[in-house]
Coordinates of C-alpha atoms in Angstrom, one line a residue:
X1 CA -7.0 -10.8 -7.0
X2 CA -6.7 -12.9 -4.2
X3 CA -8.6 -16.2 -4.4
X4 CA -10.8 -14.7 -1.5
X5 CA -11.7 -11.5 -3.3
X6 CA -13.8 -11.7 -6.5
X7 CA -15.0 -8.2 -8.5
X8 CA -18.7 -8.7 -9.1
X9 CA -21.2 -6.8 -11.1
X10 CA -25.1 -5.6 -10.5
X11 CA -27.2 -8.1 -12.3
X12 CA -29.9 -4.8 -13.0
X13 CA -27.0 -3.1 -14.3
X14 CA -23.8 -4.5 -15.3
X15 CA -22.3 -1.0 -14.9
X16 CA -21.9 -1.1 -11.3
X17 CA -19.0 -2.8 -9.8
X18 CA -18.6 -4.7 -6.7
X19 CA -16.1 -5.8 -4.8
X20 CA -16.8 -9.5 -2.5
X21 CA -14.3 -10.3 0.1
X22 CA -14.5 -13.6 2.7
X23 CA -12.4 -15.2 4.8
X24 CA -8.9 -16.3 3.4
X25 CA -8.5 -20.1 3.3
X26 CA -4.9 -21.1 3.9
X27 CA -4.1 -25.1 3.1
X28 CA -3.6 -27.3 4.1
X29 CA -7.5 -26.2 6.0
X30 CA -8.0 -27.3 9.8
X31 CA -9.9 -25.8 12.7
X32 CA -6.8 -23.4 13.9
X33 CA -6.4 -21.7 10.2
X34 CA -9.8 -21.3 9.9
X35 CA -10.5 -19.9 13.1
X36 CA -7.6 -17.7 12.3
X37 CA -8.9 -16.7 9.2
X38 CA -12.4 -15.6 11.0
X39 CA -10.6 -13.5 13.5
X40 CA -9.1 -11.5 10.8
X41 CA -11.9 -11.3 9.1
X42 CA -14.3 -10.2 11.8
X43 CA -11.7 -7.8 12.6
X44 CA -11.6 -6.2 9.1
X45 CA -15.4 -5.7 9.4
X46 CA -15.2 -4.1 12.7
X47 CA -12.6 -1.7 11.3
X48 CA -14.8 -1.4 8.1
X49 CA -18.0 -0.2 10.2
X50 CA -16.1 2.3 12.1
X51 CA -14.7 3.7 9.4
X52 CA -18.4 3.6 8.1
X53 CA -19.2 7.2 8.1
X54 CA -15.4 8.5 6.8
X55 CA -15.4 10.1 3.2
X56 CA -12.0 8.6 2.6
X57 CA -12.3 4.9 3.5
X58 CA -14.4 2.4 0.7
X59 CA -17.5 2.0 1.8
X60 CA -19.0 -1.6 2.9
X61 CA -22.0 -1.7 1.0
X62 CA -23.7 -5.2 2.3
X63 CA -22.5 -8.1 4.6
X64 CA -23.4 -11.6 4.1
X65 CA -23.8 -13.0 7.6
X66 CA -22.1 -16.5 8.4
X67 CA -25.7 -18.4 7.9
X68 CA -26.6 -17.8 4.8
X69 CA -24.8 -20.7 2.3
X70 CA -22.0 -18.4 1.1
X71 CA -21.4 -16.4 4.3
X72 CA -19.6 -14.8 5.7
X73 CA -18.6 -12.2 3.1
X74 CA -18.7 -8.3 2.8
X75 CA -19.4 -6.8 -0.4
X76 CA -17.0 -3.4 -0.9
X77 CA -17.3 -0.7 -3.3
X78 CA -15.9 -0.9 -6.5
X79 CA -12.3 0.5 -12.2
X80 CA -6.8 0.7 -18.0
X81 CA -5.0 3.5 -18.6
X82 CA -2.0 5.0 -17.4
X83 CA -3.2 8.1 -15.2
X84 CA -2.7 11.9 -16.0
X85 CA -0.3 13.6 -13.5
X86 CA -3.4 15.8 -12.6
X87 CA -4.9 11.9 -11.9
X88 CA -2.2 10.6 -10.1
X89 CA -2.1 14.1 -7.6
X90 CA -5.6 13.6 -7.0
X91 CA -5.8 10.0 -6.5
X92 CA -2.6 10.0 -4.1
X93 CA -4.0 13.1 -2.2
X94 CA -7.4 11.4 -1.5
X95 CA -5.0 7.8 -0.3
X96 CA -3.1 10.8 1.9
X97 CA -6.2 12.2 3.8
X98 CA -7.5 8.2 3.8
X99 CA -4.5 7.3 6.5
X100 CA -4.5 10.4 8.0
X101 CA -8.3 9.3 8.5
X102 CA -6.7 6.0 10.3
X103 CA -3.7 8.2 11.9
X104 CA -6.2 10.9 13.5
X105 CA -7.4 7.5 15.8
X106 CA -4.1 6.8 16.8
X107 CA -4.0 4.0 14.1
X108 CA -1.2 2.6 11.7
X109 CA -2.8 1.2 8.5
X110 CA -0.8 -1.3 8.5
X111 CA -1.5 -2.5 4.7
X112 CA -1.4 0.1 2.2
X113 CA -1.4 -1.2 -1.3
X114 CA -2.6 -0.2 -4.9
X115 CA -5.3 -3.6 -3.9
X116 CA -6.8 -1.6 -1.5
X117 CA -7.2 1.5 -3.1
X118 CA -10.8 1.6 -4.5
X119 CA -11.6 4.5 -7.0
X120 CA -14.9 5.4 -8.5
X121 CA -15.9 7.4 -11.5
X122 CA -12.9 6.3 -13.7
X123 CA -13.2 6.5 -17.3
X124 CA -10.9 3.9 -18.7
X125 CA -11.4 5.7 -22.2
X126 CA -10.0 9.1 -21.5
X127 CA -9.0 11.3 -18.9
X128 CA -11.8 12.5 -16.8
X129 CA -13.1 16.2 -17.9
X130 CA -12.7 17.2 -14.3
X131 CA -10.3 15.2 -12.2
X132 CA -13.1 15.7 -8.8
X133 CA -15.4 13.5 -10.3
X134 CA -12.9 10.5 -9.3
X135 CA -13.8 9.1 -6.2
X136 CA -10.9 7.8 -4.2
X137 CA -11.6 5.5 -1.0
X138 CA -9.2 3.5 1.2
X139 CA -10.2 0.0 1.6
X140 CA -9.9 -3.0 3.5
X141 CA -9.1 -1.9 7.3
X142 CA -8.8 -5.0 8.9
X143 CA -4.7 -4.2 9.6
X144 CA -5.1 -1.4 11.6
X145 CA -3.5 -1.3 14.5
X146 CA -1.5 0.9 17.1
X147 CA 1.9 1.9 16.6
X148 CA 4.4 -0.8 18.0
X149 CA 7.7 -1.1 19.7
X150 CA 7.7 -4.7 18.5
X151 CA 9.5 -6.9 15.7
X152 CA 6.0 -7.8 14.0
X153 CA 6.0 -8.2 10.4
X154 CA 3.6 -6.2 9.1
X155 CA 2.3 -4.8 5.6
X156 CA 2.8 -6.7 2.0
X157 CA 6.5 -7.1 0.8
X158 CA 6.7 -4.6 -1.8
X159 CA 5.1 -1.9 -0.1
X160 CA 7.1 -2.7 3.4
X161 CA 9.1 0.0 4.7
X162 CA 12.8 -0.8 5.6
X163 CA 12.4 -0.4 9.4
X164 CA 9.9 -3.0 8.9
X165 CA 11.7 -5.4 6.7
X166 CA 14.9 -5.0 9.4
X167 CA 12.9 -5.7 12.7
X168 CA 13.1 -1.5 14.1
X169 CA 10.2 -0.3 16.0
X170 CA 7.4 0.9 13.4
X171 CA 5.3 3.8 13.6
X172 CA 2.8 5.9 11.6
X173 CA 5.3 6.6 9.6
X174 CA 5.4 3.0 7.9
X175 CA 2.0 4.1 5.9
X176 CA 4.1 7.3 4.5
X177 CA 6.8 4.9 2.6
X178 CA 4.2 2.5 1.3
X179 CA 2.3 5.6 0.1
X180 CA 5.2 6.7 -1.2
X181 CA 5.4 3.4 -3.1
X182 CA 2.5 3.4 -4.6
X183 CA 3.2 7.3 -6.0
X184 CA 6.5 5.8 -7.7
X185 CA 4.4 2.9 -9.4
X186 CA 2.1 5.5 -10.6
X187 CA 5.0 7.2 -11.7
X188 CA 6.0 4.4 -13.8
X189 CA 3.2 3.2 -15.1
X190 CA 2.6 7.0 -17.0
X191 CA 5.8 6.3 -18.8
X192 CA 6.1 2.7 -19.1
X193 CA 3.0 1.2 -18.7
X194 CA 3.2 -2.4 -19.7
X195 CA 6.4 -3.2 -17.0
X196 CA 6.0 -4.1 -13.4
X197 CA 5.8 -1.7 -10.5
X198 CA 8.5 -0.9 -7.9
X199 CA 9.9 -4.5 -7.0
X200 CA 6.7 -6.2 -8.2
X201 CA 8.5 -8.4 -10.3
X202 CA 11.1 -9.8 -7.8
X203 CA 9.2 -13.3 -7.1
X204 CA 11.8 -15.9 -6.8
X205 CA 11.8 -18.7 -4.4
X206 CA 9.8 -18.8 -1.4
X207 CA 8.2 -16.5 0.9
X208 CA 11.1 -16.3 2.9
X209 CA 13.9 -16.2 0.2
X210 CA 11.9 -13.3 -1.9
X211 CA 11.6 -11.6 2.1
X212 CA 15.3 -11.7 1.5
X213 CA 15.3 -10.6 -1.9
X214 CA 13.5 -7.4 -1.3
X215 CA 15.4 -6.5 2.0
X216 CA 18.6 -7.1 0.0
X217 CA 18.1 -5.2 -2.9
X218 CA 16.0 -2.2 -0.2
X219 CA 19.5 -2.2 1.3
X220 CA 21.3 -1.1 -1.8
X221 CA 18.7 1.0 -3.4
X222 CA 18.9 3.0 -0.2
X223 CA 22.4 2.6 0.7
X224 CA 20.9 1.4 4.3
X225 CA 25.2 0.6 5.5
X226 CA 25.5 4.4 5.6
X227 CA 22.0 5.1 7.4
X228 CA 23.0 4.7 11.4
X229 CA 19.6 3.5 12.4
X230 CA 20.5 -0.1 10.4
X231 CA 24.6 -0.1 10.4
X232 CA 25.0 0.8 14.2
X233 CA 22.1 -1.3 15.3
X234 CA 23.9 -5.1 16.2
X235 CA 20.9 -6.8 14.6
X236 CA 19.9 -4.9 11.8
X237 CA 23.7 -5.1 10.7
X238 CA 23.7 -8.9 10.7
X239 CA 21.3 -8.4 7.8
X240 CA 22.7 -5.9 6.0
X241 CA 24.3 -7.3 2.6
X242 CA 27.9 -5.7 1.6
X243 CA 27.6 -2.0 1.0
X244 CA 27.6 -1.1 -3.0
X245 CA 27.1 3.1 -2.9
X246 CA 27.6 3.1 -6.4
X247 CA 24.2 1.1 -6.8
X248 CA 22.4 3.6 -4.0
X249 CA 19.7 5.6 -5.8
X250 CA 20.0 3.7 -9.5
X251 CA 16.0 3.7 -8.9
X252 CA 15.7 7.1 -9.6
X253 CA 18.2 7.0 -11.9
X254 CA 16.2 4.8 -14.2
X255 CA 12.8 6.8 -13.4
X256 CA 14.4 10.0 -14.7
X257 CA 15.1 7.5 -18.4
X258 CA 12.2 6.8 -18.1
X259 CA 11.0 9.9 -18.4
X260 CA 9.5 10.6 -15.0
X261 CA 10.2 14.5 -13.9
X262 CA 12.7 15.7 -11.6
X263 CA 10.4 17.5 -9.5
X264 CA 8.2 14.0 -9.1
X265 CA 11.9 11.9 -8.3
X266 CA 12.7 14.9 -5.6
X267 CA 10.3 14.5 -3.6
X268 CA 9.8 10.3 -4.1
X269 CA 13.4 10.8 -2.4
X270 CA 12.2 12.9 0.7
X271 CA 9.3 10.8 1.1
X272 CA 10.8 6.9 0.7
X273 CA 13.8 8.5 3.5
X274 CA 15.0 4.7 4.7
X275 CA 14.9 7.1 8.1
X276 CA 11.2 7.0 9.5
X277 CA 12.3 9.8 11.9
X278 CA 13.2 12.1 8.9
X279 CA 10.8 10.9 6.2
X280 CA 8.5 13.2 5.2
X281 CA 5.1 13.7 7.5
X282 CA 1.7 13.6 5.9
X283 CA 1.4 17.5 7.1
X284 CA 4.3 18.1 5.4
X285 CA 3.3 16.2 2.4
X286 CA 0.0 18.1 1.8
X287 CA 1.5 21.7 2.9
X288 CA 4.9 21.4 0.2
X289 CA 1.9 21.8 -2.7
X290 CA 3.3 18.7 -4.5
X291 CA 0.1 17.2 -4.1
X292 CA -1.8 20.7 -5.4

């Protein structure tokens, strides 16, 4: 976890999980980082309460107000085993209805992750006898935003959609390919557990060199030089690495080794469309009966 976020337990009984959450502290600390850091925190915990009374979104159990010696802080709602494919359409159809949550208020999220997915009533032992006694929330709101027209960077690397990581205009849309992300990590995981999820493990260099990394290597998983929204777009071009279409798609390809179904790589491919305009919709997602 980050070294902001801590999991905690009930002292009265260890079973129940918490999940405590203050301020990030960038170094090297002064006034404008921390001051910074407050903003975005007092942000998160406006988006927090007014998600308050929505099934979907983790719940903020308790806040620790700014006087008290270890203030400010919110305490979150708090679970190893691969998942179940009955698990993993559950869990990724309770995420689904969690953005469209944020989307019905004319909201991107912004910051979709498998850290901000909270679930409850996990059994790490075995698979749960029925699949609706897992409780899946969306956490940590403090991202959202409206849709922009802007160049802002937005969401973590790995789970940043290509118009994103090549400066295009970003809509609600973004949320679709990180959710679609996190379904292909899922994916993974049930058939090779112990390796790292969908460009987790590219972590050379800096920030800005693995930035690079990730929008190099999106470019030829993708085949982004044969997508006209990034090869006739002046800027987007400039960043563009040389075309390799023998390389496009070797993501699946490996999947499907792996031993990840056909059906599940199908639609992976019709939701992670580099093309935010013909990417799959969450309407479309929940009405194909994937999900069901």
């Amino acid at each position: 976890m980050p070294p902001n976020v801590w999991l905690a337990q009930d002292n009265a009984n260890p079973e129940i999980k918490y999940i405590l959450k203050r301020p990030s502290e960038d170094k090297p600390h002064t006034k404008e980082s921390h001051i910074t850091a407050l903003t975005a925190f007092t942000h998160e915990l406006e988006m927090q309460k007014l998600f308050a009374q929505e099934p979907m979104i983790r719940s903020l159990v308790d806040y620790i107000p700014d006087s008290e010696p270890t203030g400010p802080m919110m305490v979150l709602e708090a679970n190893t085993r691969p998942f179940t494919t009955t698990e993993i359409k559950w869990i990724m159809k309770g995420v689904l209805l969690g953005i469209f949550t944020v989307h019905m208020k004319g909201l991107v999220y912004t910051d979709l992750k498998l850290e901000n997915v909270a679930l409850g009533g996990f059994d790490p032992a075995k698979p749960n006898d029925n699949v609706r006694d897992l409780i899946v929330r969306l956490a940590d709101c403090g991202s959202s935003i409206r849709p922009s027209t802007a160049t802002r960077q937005i969401t973590s690397l790995t789970y940043r959609s290509p118009e994103v990581h090549f400066g295009e205009p970003w809509s609600q849309s973004t949320d679709v390919w990180s959710w679609g992300v996190i379904l292909a990590q899922l994916l993974q995981a049930q058939v090779d557990f112990q390796s790292p999820g969908m460009y987790y493990s590219m972590s050379v260099g800096t920030l800005v060199e693995k930035e690079k990394a990730i929008r190099d290597q999106f470019a030829i998983d993708f085949d982004l030089s044969s997508v006209p929204l990034y090869a006739e777009d002046e800027q987007c071009a400039k960043l563009l690495p040389a075309a390799q279409p023998e390389e496009a798609y070797m993501w699946a390809n490996t999947m499907v080794e792996k031993g990840v179904a056909g059906e599940d790589i199908q639609f992976l491919v019709e939701v992670l469309h580099p093309d935010p305009e013909a990417r799959l919709t969450i309407p479309e997602i929940l009405e194909s009966g994937y999900l069901d």
